[in-house]
Amino acid sequence: MGGDTYRSLFSLEERTVMVAGGAGAIGSAMARAAAAFGARVVIADFAEEPRERVAEDLRAEGASAMGVYANVLEPDSVRAAIAEAEGAFGPVAALINAVGTHIEQPAEGVTLEAWDKVMGINLRGAFVLSQAAACSMIANQVRGSIIHVTSVRSGLGIRRGYAAYVASKGGLGVLIKQLATEWATYGIRVNGIAPTFTRTALVADYLTDPSFYEPLVARIPLGRIAECDDLVGLAVFLASDASAMITGQNIFVDGGVTASQ
């Protein structure tokens, strides 16, 4: 292989990439990265103004981009979003799921309402997205890639009220393996990106609390938390042909914290 051939392995030219939760900090960073590698990008989010702003910013930079409504708690909206993307840009070749939520409650006080909301968005929603994307890929004979943002907490507990969150992410970690196993026959790959604490609005209160932040960073061998841009290279890699032999994996982007547990 020559240099151009190796570089082309990472190209997303002529591919439609849908980013669910694409208006959020992690999702929008992954959308920008996909666009930088040539993808036609669909920002799927329930929040209209933020998703349209991200899409407009990408178009201003010369990318093909659009925003579509999708709410993972409404399966019909997810299927409609994929159909809209197909109509505008062609079959979806990669789905990046950056949708997620967290409600902190001590395990002995977790309400079923909170449990159901976290599980509904983080786990059931991930399956809804995966199923809709896979059905589209199978129908269009696309050997696609499905990528979920999970967490180091898919395999580790934490001394806070994270029972619903860790259960949802742990479930997603093994769901990734199952879907990868089932859909390999169609050439569809399913993988996860599992970051440590990443600087987003969802955890801003934790990261500004020295009593939480300082011990957290002390446990991470690289000595810092993740930034959104730390995750985008892996997202592009998993969406591209460079990772053609990788499926069923939950890849940790954690500064070494799981290696040291």
XYZ file of C-alpha atoms in Angstrom:
261
model
C 0.000 0.000 0.000
C 1.148 3.518 -0.806
C 0.695 6.573 1.396
C -2.489 7.707 -0.345
C -4.016 4.274 0.075
C -3.292 4.263 3.792
C -4.730 7.764 4.173
C -7.847 6.745 2.261
C -8.593 4.121 4.917
C -9.686 6.943 7.206
C -11.738 8.784 4.599
C -15.472 9.253 5.115
C -15.999 10.771 1.665
C -19.386 9.991 0.113
C -20.654 8.521 3.376
C -23.629 9.644 5.403
C -22.866 9.772 9.124
C -25.702 10.351 11.571
C -24.773 11.671 15.003
C -27.534 11.121 17.550
C -27.188 13.658 20.320
C -25.215 15.703 17.819
C -26.139 19.007 19.440
C -24.321 18.085 22.666
C -20.676 18.676 23.475
C -19.402 15.188 22.608
C -21.783 14.665 19.695
C -21.027 17.997 18.045
C -17.276 17.408 18.330
C -17.680 14.010 16.653
C -19.869 15.578 13.967
C -17.205 18.171 13.198
C -14.552 15.472 12.976
C -16.672 13.334 10.643
C -17.252 16.356 8.419
C -13.522 17.107 8.383
C -12.943 13.635 6.936
C -15.495 14.209 4.192
C -18.735 12.798 5.596
C -22.200 14.101 4.894
C -23.325 14.716 8.473
C -26.806 14.450 9.946
C -27.287 16.043 13.370
C -30.089 14.072 15.036
C -31.336 15.666 18.237
C -34.595 16.573 19.944
C -33.421 20.172 20.552
C -34.177 22.147 17.398
C -32.148 25.340 17.830
C -28.906 23.641 18.976
C -29.014 20.947 16.256
C -29.676 23.519 13.531
C -26.854 25.693 14.847
C -24.374 22.821 14.653
C -25.550 21.939 11.141
C -25.300 25.573 10.038
C -21.771 25.858 11.453
C -20.739 22.770 9.480
C -22.282 24.103 6.282
C -20.457 27.406 6.820
C -17.221 25.395 6.829
C -18.119 23.783 3.504
C -19.548 20.493 4.750
C -22.780 18.838 3.734
C -24.852 18.846 6.906
C -28.445 18.888 8.078
C -30.385 18.717 11.323
C -33.244 16.294 11.954
C -35.545 15.714 14.894
C -34.966 12.498 16.817
C -35.920 11.514 20.342
C -34.709 8.085 21.452
C -37.784 7.753 23.661
C -39.887 7.961 20.479
C -38.867 5.090 18.173
C -40.979 6.417 15.303
C -39.012 9.669 15.368
C -35.730 7.762 15.107
C -36.927 5.778 12.100
C -38.252 8.979 10.527
C -34.909 10.714 11.091
C -33.050 7.938 9.299
C -35.522 8.031 6.422
C -35.071 11.817 6.176
C -31.307 11.433 6.154
C -31.511 8.799 3.418
C -33.723 11.016 1.320
C -31.327 13.945 1.540
C -27.880 12.346 1.617
C -28.264 8.656 0.784
C -28.094 5.570 3.015
C -26.621 5.971 6.473
C -23.182 4.355 6.573
C -22.366 5.160 10.194
C -24.380 5.952 13.286
C -22.689 7.630 16.244
C -24.781 7.557 19.417
C -23.788 10.339 21.808
C -27.140 10.437 23.625
C -26.982 10.024 27.374
C -28.224 11.217 30.738
C -27.594 10.744 34.461
C -29.600 11.308 37.624
C -27.584 11.059 40.822
C -29.355 9.304 43.698
C -27.941 7.017 46.414
C -28.722 3.381 45.637
C -30.998 3.035 48.660
C -32.996 6.052 47.461
C -33.163 5.532 43.695
C -36.687 6.188 42.473
C -38.173 3.985 39.788
C -38.956 7.139 37.838
C -35.278 8.086 37.753
C -34.217 4.494 37.057
C -36.626 4.192 34.135
C -35.578 7.548 32.660
C -31.851 6.762 32.748
C -32.317 3.226 31.456
C -34.802 4.429 28.848
C -32.419 6.974 27.363
C -29.053 5.259 27.861
C -29.924 1.622 27.164
C -33.342 1.288 25.546
C -32.610 4.387 23.465
C -29.290 2.933 22.326
C -31.085 -0.187 21.156
C -33.758 1.847 19.363
C -31.039 3.754 17.500
C -29.064 0.590 16.727
C -32.076 -1.308 15.448
C -33.260 1.518 13.207
C -29.779 2.066 11.782
C -29.177 -1.638 11.226
C -32.529 -2.098 9.473
C -31.603 0.745 7.129
C -28.133 -0.660 6.494
C -29.487 -4.157 5.818
C -32.168 -2.860 3.454
C -29.621 -0.752 1.558
C -26.890 -3.433 1.670
C -24.539 -1.041 3.450
C -21.660 -2.543 5.406
C -21.982 0.066 8.098
C -20.651 1.033 11.503
C -22.605 1.720 14.691
C -20.713 3.506 17.466
C -21.992 4.116 20.994
C -20.489 6.447 23.562
C -20.446 4.369 26.735
C -18.320 5.071 29.826
C -15.584 3.658 32.020
C -18.530 3.120 34.364
C -19.690 0.351 32.052
C -17.190 -1.759 33.982
C -16.462 0.155 37.185
C -18.504 1.313 40.148
C -18.105 4.742 41.701
C -18.575 6.055 45.241
C -21.538 8.204 44.263
C -25.191 7.593 43.463
C -24.672 6.117 40.010
C -26.673 2.868 40.239
C -28.947 3.569 37.264
C -26.135 5.050 35.182
C -23.651 2.212 35.647
C -26.390 -0.361 35.034
C -27.348 1.345 31.779
C -23.774 1.641 30.548
C -22.864 -1.879 31.665
C -25.890 -3.191 29.809
C -24.893 -1.208 26.738
C -21.389 -2.679 26.876
C -22.677 -6.241 26.538
C -25.429 -5.196 24.099
C -22.658 -3.942 21.812
C -21.133 -7.423 21.840
C -24.470 -9.072 21.100
C -25.407 -6.764 18.231
C -21.915 -7.062 16.755
C -22.251 -10.838 16.851
C -25.697 -10.890 15.258
C -25.103 -8.265 12.590
C -21.642 -9.327 11.466
C -23.320 -11.465 8.805
C -24.492 -8.208 7.173
C -21.082 -6.585 7.464
C -22.335 -4.216 10.168
C -19.831 -3.438 12.917
C -20.885 -2.297 16.405
C -18.434 -0.767 18.869
C -18.278 1.503 21.896
C -16.139 4.436 22.997
C -15.794 4.455 26.782
C -14.375 7.709 28.137
C -13.527 8.665 31.667
C -15.103 11.859 32.988
C -15.253 14.210 30.007
C -15.642 17.952 30.235
C -19.306 18.542 29.345
C -22.260 20.383 30.845
C -23.619 17.090 32.232
C -20.760 16.831 34.746
C -19.816 20.500 35.115
C -20.884 20.635 38.761
C -18.644 17.678 39.643
C -15.628 19.104 37.877
C -15.846 22.435 39.672
C -15.945 20.712 43.079
C -12.322 20.368 44.286
C -13.249 17.590 46.722
C -14.419 15.491 43.779
C -12.142 16.705 40.976
C -8.775 16.464 42.695
C -9.099 12.805 43.842
C -10.540 11.951 40.428
C -7.552 13.317 38.549
C -5.168 11.743 41.058
C -6.514 8.291 40.099
C -5.973 8.858 36.357
C -2.394 7.948 35.353
C -2.246 10.630 32.635
C -3.227 13.187 35.265
C -6.282 14.773 33.632
C -9.862 14.145 32.606
C -10.885 13.780 28.972
C -11.790 16.618 26.657
C -14.318 16.100 23.861
C -11.574 16.292 21.259
C -9.858 13.304 22.894
C -12.726 11.143 21.630
C -13.092 12.260 18.034
C -10.135 10.410 16.513
C -11.503 7.094 17.708
C -14.948 7.959 16.357
C -13.531 8.663 12.895
C -11.430 5.502 13.065
C -14.407 3.319 13.990
C -16.586 4.892 11.292
C -13.953 4.337 8.599
C -12.481 1.375 6.760
C -9.365 1.651 8.932
C -11.249 -0.343 11.584
C -12.778 -2.900 9.206
C -11.756 -5.837 11.414
C -12.899 -4.300 14.713
C -16.337 -5.096 16.091
C -17.917 -5.891 19.436
C -15.405 -3.775 21.353
C -15.888 -1.181 24.086
C -12.694 0.842 23.785
C -11.599 2.839 26.832
C -10.424 6.431 26.426
C -9.628 7.018 30.068
C -6.066 8.139 30.619
C -5.243 4.702 32.025
C -7.709 4.680 34.911
C -9.085 1.209 34.139
C -5.554 -0.113 33.720
C -4.768 0.921 37.263
C -7.878 -0.392 39.037
